[in-house]
PDB file of C-alpha atoms in Angstrom:
ATOM      1  CA  MET A   1     -40.038 -43.038  21.202  1.00  0.00           C
ATOM      2  CA  SER A   2     -38.879 -41.571  18.406  1.00  0.00           C
ATOM      3  CA  THR A   3     -35.262 -40.820  17.479  1.00  0.00           C
ATOM      4  CA  LYS A   4     -33.738 -38.314  15.318  1.00  0.00           C
ATOM      5  CA  THR A   5     -32.412 -39.134  12.315  1.00  0.00           C
ATOM      6  CA  GLU A   6     -28.728 -37.155  11.871  1.00  0.00           C
ATOM      7  CA  ALA A   7     -28.589 -35.179   8.841  1.00  0.00           C
ATOM      8  CA  THR A   8     -26.000 -35.940   6.169  1.00  0.00           C
ATOM      9  CA  ILE A   9     -23.881 -34.182   3.612  1.00  0.00           C
ATOM     10  CA  ASP A  10     -26.294 -35.371   0.784  1.00  0.00           C
ATOM     11  CA  ASP A  11     -29.230 -33.508   3.052  1.00  0.00           C
ATOM     12  CA  LEU A  12     -27.081 -30.528   2.820  1.00  0.00           C
ATOM     13  CA  TYR A  13     -26.734 -30.683  -0.761  1.00  0.00           C
ATOM     14  CA  ARG A  14     -30.748 -30.322  -0.977  1.00  0.00           C
ATOM     15  CA  VAL A  15     -30.625 -27.064   1.596  1.00  0.00           C
ATOM     16  CA  PRO A  16     -31.218 -24.019  -0.715  1.00  0.00           C
ATOM     17  CA  GLY A  17     -29.425 -21.104   0.609  1.00  0.00           C
ATOM     18  CA  LYS A  18     -26.282 -21.135   3.143  1.00  0.00           C
ATOM     19  CA  ALA A  19     -26.123 -23.925   5.965  1.00  0.00           C
ATOM     20  CA  GLU A  20     -23.506 -26.049   7.717  1.00  0.00           C
ATOM     21  CA  LEU A  21     -23.612 -29.463   9.392  1.00  0.00           C
ATOM     22  CA  VAL A  22     -23.151 -29.087  12.750  1.00  0.00           C
ATOM     23  CA  GLY A  23     -24.155 -31.778  15.536  1.00  0.00           C
ATOM     24  CA  GLY A  24     -25.979 -33.997  13.060  1.00  0.00           C
ATOM     25  CA  GLU A  25     -28.304 -31.031  12.015  1.00  0.00           C
ATOM     26  CA  ILE A  26     -28.521 -28.380   9.356  1.00  0.00           C
ATOM     27  CA  VAL A  27     -27.713 -24.940  10.799  1.00  0.00           C
ATOM     28  CA  HIS A  28     -29.081 -22.233   8.201  1.00  0.00           C
ATOM     29  CA  THR A  29     -27.390 -18.809   8.273  1.00  0.00           C
ATOM     30  CA  SER A  30     -29.320 -16.039   7.460  1.00  0.00           C
ATOM     31  CA  PRO A  31     -28.731 -13.486   4.429  1.00  0.00           C
ATOM     32  CA  THR A  32     -26.072 -11.111   5.652  1.00  0.00           C
ATOM     33  CA  GLY A  33     -25.862  -7.186   5.577  1.00  0.00           C
ATOM     34  CA  GLY A  34     -24.623  -5.113   2.803  1.00  0.00           C
ATOM     35  CA  LEU A  35     -21.524  -3.937   4.502  1.00  0.00           C
ATOM     36  CA  PRO A  36     -20.412  -7.805   5.523  1.00  0.00           C
ATOM     37  CA  GLY A  37     -21.178  -8.473   2.007  1.00  0.00           C
ATOM     38  CA  TYR A  38     -18.881  -6.482   0.639  1.00  0.00           C
ATOM     39  CA  ALA A  39     -15.720  -6.832   2.912  1.00  0.00           C
ATOM     40  CA  ALA A  40     -16.130 -10.771   2.015  1.00  0.00           C
ATOM     41  CA  PHE A  41     -16.379  -9.870  -1.583  1.00  0.00           C
ATOM     42  CA  ARG A  42     -13.292  -7.645  -1.329  1.00  0.00           C
ATOM     43  CA  ILE A  43     -11.321 -10.026   0.577  1.00  0.00           C
ATOM     44  CA  CYS A  44     -12.384 -12.964  -1.861  1.00  0.00           C
ATOM     45  CA  VAL A  45     -11.491 -10.525  -5.016  1.00  0.00           C
ATOM     46  CA  ARG A  46      -7.966 -10.047  -3.647  1.00  0.00           C
ATOM     47  CA  LEU A  47      -7.335 -13.615  -2.899  1.00  0.00           C
ATOM     48  CA  ASP A  48      -8.506 -14.140  -6.663  1.00  0.00           C
ATOM     49  CA  GLN A  49      -5.572 -11.972  -7.612  1.00  0.00           C
ATOM     50  CA  TYR A  50      -3.062 -13.635  -5.536  1.00  0.00           C
ATOM     51  CA  ALA A  51      -4.390 -17.082  -6.884  1.00  0.00           C
ATOM     52  CA  GLN A  52      -4.221 -15.568 -10.488  1.00  0.00           C
ATOM     53  CA  LYS A  53      -0.592 -14.277  -9.848  1.00  0.00           C
ATOM     54  CA  THR A  54       0.749 -17.565  -7.872  1.00  0.00           C
ATOM     55  CA  LYS A  55      -1.242 -20.153 -10.023  1.00  0.00           C
ATOM     56  CA  GLN A  56      -1.362 -21.947  -6.748  1.00  0.00           C
ATOM     57  CA  GLY A  57      -5.205 -22.611  -4.861  1.00  0.00           C
ATOM     58  CA  TYR A  58      -8.297 -21.104  -5.661  1.00  0.00           C
ATOM     59  CA  ALA A  59     -10.244 -17.875  -4.148  1.00  0.00           C
ATOM     60  CA  ILE A  60     -13.566 -19.318  -2.910  1.00  0.00           C
ATOM     61  CA  GLY A  61     -16.311 -17.085  -2.259  1.00  0.00           C
ATOM     62  CA  ASP A  62     -19.690 -17.576   0.042  1.00  0.00           C
ATOM     63  CA  LYS A  63     -22.227 -20.328   0.134  1.00  0.00           C
ATOM     64  CA  VAL A  64     -19.428 -22.793  -1.243  1.00  0.00           C
ATOM     65  CA  GLY A  65     -19.599 -26.105   1.131  1.00  0.00           C
ATOM     66  CA  PHE A  66     -16.274 -27.547   2.545  1.00  0.00           C
ATOM     67  CA  VAL A  67     -16.855 -30.994   3.777  1.00  0.00           C
ATOM     68  CA  VAL A  68     -14.528 -32.240   7.014  1.00  0.00           C
ATOM     69  CA  ASN A  69     -14.786 -35.064   9.016  1.00  0.00           C
ATOM     70  CA  LEU A  70     -15.161 -34.038  12.579  1.00  0.00           C
ATOM     71  CA  PRO A  71     -16.999 -35.581  15.546  1.00  0.00           C
ATOM     72  CA  ASN A  72     -19.297 -32.657  15.509  1.00  0.00           C
ATOM     73  CA  ARG A  73     -19.013 -30.988  12.380  1.00  0.00           C
ATOM     74  CA  LYS A  74     -19.287 -32.518   8.806  1.00  0.00           C
ATOM     75  CA  SER A  75     -19.011 -28.713   6.750  1.00  0.00           C
ATOM     76  CA  PHE A  76     -18.492 -25.344   6.699  1.00  0.00           C
ATOM     77  CA  CYS A  77     -19.377 -22.537   4.900  1.00  0.00           C
ATOM     78  CA  PRO A  78     -17.064 -19.774   5.158  1.00  0.00           C
ATOM     79  CA  ASP A  79     -17.849 -16.032   4.115  1.00  0.00           C
ATOM     80  CA  ALA A  80     -14.761 -16.172   1.856  1.00  0.00           C
ATOM     81  CA  ALA A  81     -11.733 -18.814   1.886  1.00  0.00           C
ATOM     82  CA  TYR A  82      -8.407 -19.868   0.183  1.00  0.00           C
ATOM     83  CA  PHE A  83      -8.407 -23.471  -0.683  1.00  0.00           C
ATOM     84  CA  VAL A  84      -5.797 -25.511  -2.404  1.00  0.00           C
ATOM     85  CA  GLY A  85      -7.073 -28.714  -3.198  1.00  0.00           C
ATOM     86  CA  SER A  86      -9.559 -30.022  -6.513  1.00  0.00           C
ATOM     87  CA  LEU A  87     -12.223 -28.092  -7.627  1.00  0.00           C
ATOM     88  CA  SER A  88     -15.496 -29.638  -9.068  1.00  0.00           C
ATOM     89  CA  MET A  89     -19.289 -29.351  -9.098  1.00  0.00           C
ATOM     90  CA  LYS A  90     -19.767 -30.921  -5.448  1.00  0.00           C
ATOM     91  CA  PHE A  91     -18.653 -29.177  -2.018  1.00  0.00           C
ATOM     92  CA  LEU A  92     -15.093 -29.043  -1.573  1.00  0.00           C
ATOM     93  CA  ASP A  93     -13.105 -31.966   0.085  1.00  0.00           C
ATOM     94  CA  GLY A  94     -11.695 -30.552   3.447  1.00  0.00           C
ATOM     95  CA  ALA A  95     -11.133 -27.468   4.939  1.00  0.00           C
ATOM     96  CA  PRO A  96      -9.746 -24.288   3.313  1.00  0.00           C
ATOM     97  CA  VAL A  97      -6.071 -23.186   4.126  1.00  0.00           C
ATOM     98  CA  PHE A  98      -7.230 -19.545   5.316  1.00  0.00           C
ATOM     99  CA  ALA A  99     -11.040 -19.172   6.107  1.00  0.00           C
ATOM    100  CA  VAL A 100     -12.867 -15.784   6.576  1.00  0.00           C
ATOM    101  CA  GLU A 101     -15.907 -15.136   8.670  1.00  0.00           C
ATOM    102  CA  VAL A 102     -17.145 -11.547   8.677  1.00  0.00           C
ATOM    103  CA  ARG A 103     -19.777 -10.676  11.297  1.00  0.00           C
ATOM    104  CA  SER A 104     -23.069  -9.795  10.883  1.00  0.00           C
ATOM    105  CA  GLU A 105     -25.620  -7.609  12.847  1.00  0.00           C
ATOM    106  CA  GLY A 106     -25.960 -10.710  15.253  1.00  0.00           C
ATOM    107  CA  ASP A 107     -22.763 -12.006  15.952  1.00  0.00           C
ATOM    108  CA  TYR A 108     -22.023  -9.747  18.646  1.00  0.00           C
ATOM    109  CA  GLY A 109     -22.326 -10.969  22.875  1.00  0.00           C
ATOM    110  CA  PRO A 110     -21.489 -13.816  24.918  1.00  0.00           C
ATOM    111  CA  ALA A 111     -23.276 -16.560  23.109  1.00  0.00           C
ATOM    112  CA  ALA A 112     -22.216 -15.045  19.784  1.00  0.00           C
ATOM    113  CA  GLU A 113     -18.245 -15.004  20.938  1.00  0.00           C
ATOM    114  CA  GLN A 114     -18.761 -18.544  22.532  1.00  0.00           C
ATOM    115  CA  ALA A 115     -19.998 -19.616  18.894  1.00  0.00           C
ATOM    116  CA  MET A 116     -17.170 -18.109  16.898  1.00  0.00           C
ATOM    117  CA  ALA A 117     -14.403 -19.713  19.268  1.00  0.00           C
ATOM    118  CA  GLU A 118     -15.835 -22.942  18.923  1.00  0.00           C
ATOM    119  CA  LYS A 119     -16.477 -22.405  15.139  1.00  0.00           C
ATOM    120  CA  ARG A 120     -12.677 -21.559  14.952  1.00  0.00           C
ATOM    121  CA  ALA A 121     -11.495 -24.304  17.037  1.00  0.00           C
ATOM    122  CA  ASP A 122     -13.263 -26.650  14.675  1.00  0.00           C
ATOM    123  CA  TYR A 123     -11.720 -25.016  11.469  1.00  0.00           C
ATOM    124  CA  PHE A 124      -8.172 -25.658  13.266  1.00  0.00           C
ATOM    125  CA  ALA A 125      -8.869 -29.351  13.844  1.00  0.00           C
ATOM    126  CA  ALA A 126     -10.092 -29.979  10.512  1.00  0.00           C
ATOM    127  CA  GLY A 127      -6.384 -28.444   9.032  1.00  0.00           C
ATOM    128  CA  THR A 128      -7.338 -24.598   8.441  1.00  0.00           C
ATOM    129  CA  GLN A 129      -4.283 -22.885   9.145  1.00  0.00           C
ATOM    130  CA  VAL A 130      -5.413 -19.086   9.635  1.00  0.00           C
ATOM    131  CA  VAL A 131      -9.074 -17.688  10.173  1.00  0.00           C
ATOM    132  CA  TRP A 132      -9.856 -14.104   9.930  1.00  0.00           C
ATOM    133  CA  ASP A 133     -12.722 -12.483  12.387  1.00  0.00           C
ATOM    134  CA  VAL A 134     -13.368  -9.704  10.426  1.00  0.00           C
ATOM    135  CA  ASP A 135     -15.257  -6.989  12.864  1.00  0.00           C
ATOM    136  CA  LEU A 136     -16.654  -4.118  10.610  1.00  0.00           C
ATOM    137  CA  GLU A 137     -18.344  -2.232  13.963  1.00  0.00           C
ATOM    138  CA  GLY A 138     -15.330  -2.114  16.322  1.00  0.00           C
ATOM    139  CA  PRO A 139     -11.689  -0.642  16.058  1.00  0.00           C
ATOM    140  CA  GLU A 140     -10.236  -4.263  16.239  1.00  0.00           C
ATOM    141  CA  THR A 141     -11.267  -4.464  12.895  1.00  0.00           C
ATOM    142  CA  VAL A 142      -9.287  -7.832  11.510  1.00  0.00           C
ATOM    143  CA  ARG A 143      -8.692 -10.455  14.280  1.00  0.00           C
ATOM    144  CA  VAL A 144      -6.263 -13.027  13.051  1.00  0.00           C
ATOM    145  CA  TYR A 145      -6.194 -16.605  14.575  1.00  0.00           C
ATOM    146  CA  ARG A 146      -3.614 -18.683  13.513  1.00  0.00           C
ATOM    147  CA  ALA A 147      -3.736 -22.954  14.415  1.00  0.00           C
ATOM    148  CA  SER A 148       0.102 -22.657  15.951  1.00  0.00           C
ATOM    149  CA  ASP A 149      -1.554 -20.128  18.451  1.00  0.00           C
ATOM    150  CA  PRO A 150      -5.195 -19.985  18.610  1.00  0.00           C
ATOM    151  CA  ASP A 151      -5.946 -18.249  21.561  1.00  0.00           C
ATOM    152  CA  CYS A 152      -3.477 -15.067  20.702  1.00  0.00           C
ATOM    153  CA  PRO A 153      -4.938 -13.487  17.490  1.00  0.00           C
ATOM    154  CA  THR A 154      -2.741 -10.850  15.927  1.00  0.00           C
ATOM    155  CA  ILE A 155      -4.882  -7.291  15.647  1.00  0.00           C
ATOM    156  CA  TYR A 156      -5.238  -5.123  12.600  1.00  0.00           C
ATOM    157  CA  HIS A 157      -6.602  -2.051  12.733  1.00  0.00           C
ATOM    158  CA  ARG A 158      -7.884   0.649   9.889  1.00  0.00           C
ATOM    159  CA  GLY A 159      -4.822   2.136   8.729  1.00  0.00           C
ATOM    160  CA  GLN A 160      -3.117  -0.909   8.527  1.00  0.00           C
ATOM    161  CA  ILE A 161      -2.191  -4.043   5.857  1.00  0.00           C
ATOM    162  CA  ALA A 162      -3.719  -7.271   7.565  1.00  0.00           C
ATOM    163  CA  GLU A 163      -1.968 -10.546   6.256  1.00  0.00           C
ATOM    164  CA  ALA A 164      -2.804 -14.372   6.433  1.00  0.00           C
ATOM    165  CA  GLU A 165       0.618 -16.018   7.344  1.00  0.00           C
ATOM    166  CA  PRO A 166       1.830 -18.972   7.069  1.00  0.00           C
ATOM    167  CA  ALA A 167      -1.715 -20.281   4.813  1.00  0.00           C
ATOM    168  CA  VAL A 168      -1.286 -17.866   2.285  1.00  0.00           C
ATOM    169  CA  LEU A 169       2.361 -16.924   1.885  1.00  0.00           C
ATOM    170  CA  GLY A 170       3.253 -12.993   0.992  1.00  0.00           C
ATOM    171  CA  TRP A 171      -0.699 -12.076   0.613  1.00  0.00           C
ATOM    172  CA  SER A 172      -1.891  -9.152   2.263  1.00  0.00           C
ATOM    173  CA  MET A 173      -4.421  -6.775   2.545  1.00  0.00           C
ATOM    174  CA  PRO A 174      -5.096  -2.854   3.490  1.00  0.00           C
ATOM    175  CA  VAL A 175      -7.837  -3.240   6.197  1.00  0.00           C
ATOM    176  CA  ASN A 176      -9.521   0.210   4.735  1.00  0.00           C
ATOM    177  CA  ASP A 177      -9.952  -1.966   1.641  1.00  0.00           C
ATOM    178  CA  LEU A 178     -12.793  -3.855   3.662  1.00  0.00           C
ATOM    179  CA  PHE A 179     -14.977  -0.928   3.696  1.00  0.00           C
ATOM    180  CA  PRO A 180     -16.664   1.473   0.723  1.00  0.00           C
ATOM    181  CA  PRO A 181     -14.516   4.110  -0.209  1.00  0.00           C
ATOM    182  CA  GLU A 182     -16.839   6.852   1.528  1.00  0.00           C
ATOM    183  CA  ASN A 183     -16.072   4.776   4.738  1.00  0.00           C
ATOM    184  CA  ARG A 184     -12.815   4.827   4.893  1.00  0.00           C
TER     185      ARG A 184
END
């Protein structure tokens, strides 16, 4: 009889590319396409401008690990995030206050919706206050989920300005800026 050894954060450090530690296993994430990568980068740039201006928190880009201690999840790796805490050469300790998940081609359909809802629940259980679900193909481009009311997102469309209250006070971003100029 063989027993499977659960992966650890130390194992996660040795994984090339983007991955998370969920259910005792390393879960790899495929590289994303150009448009989702562009949108995540734009969000991170705007968050960095905010952090520089307020001298509070840090804008965190893709591929950065956040170590958490949930029963079924030990890490997150959002597409963009805002973190209030200390930076070091190691993974960040704790969840970001604001996490952004930008949908890629494979992030559609019932199974994907269920997985995203479970991940949002994990974010909130770990202490994240706000999660953006960014859908660049649908009319409801940014769904803003809050820990205070996780089942009722605020929805933003092109032409509107999305926010991340109360996680990033006073910060906002035009939804149109998620798209390259030729697609706005």
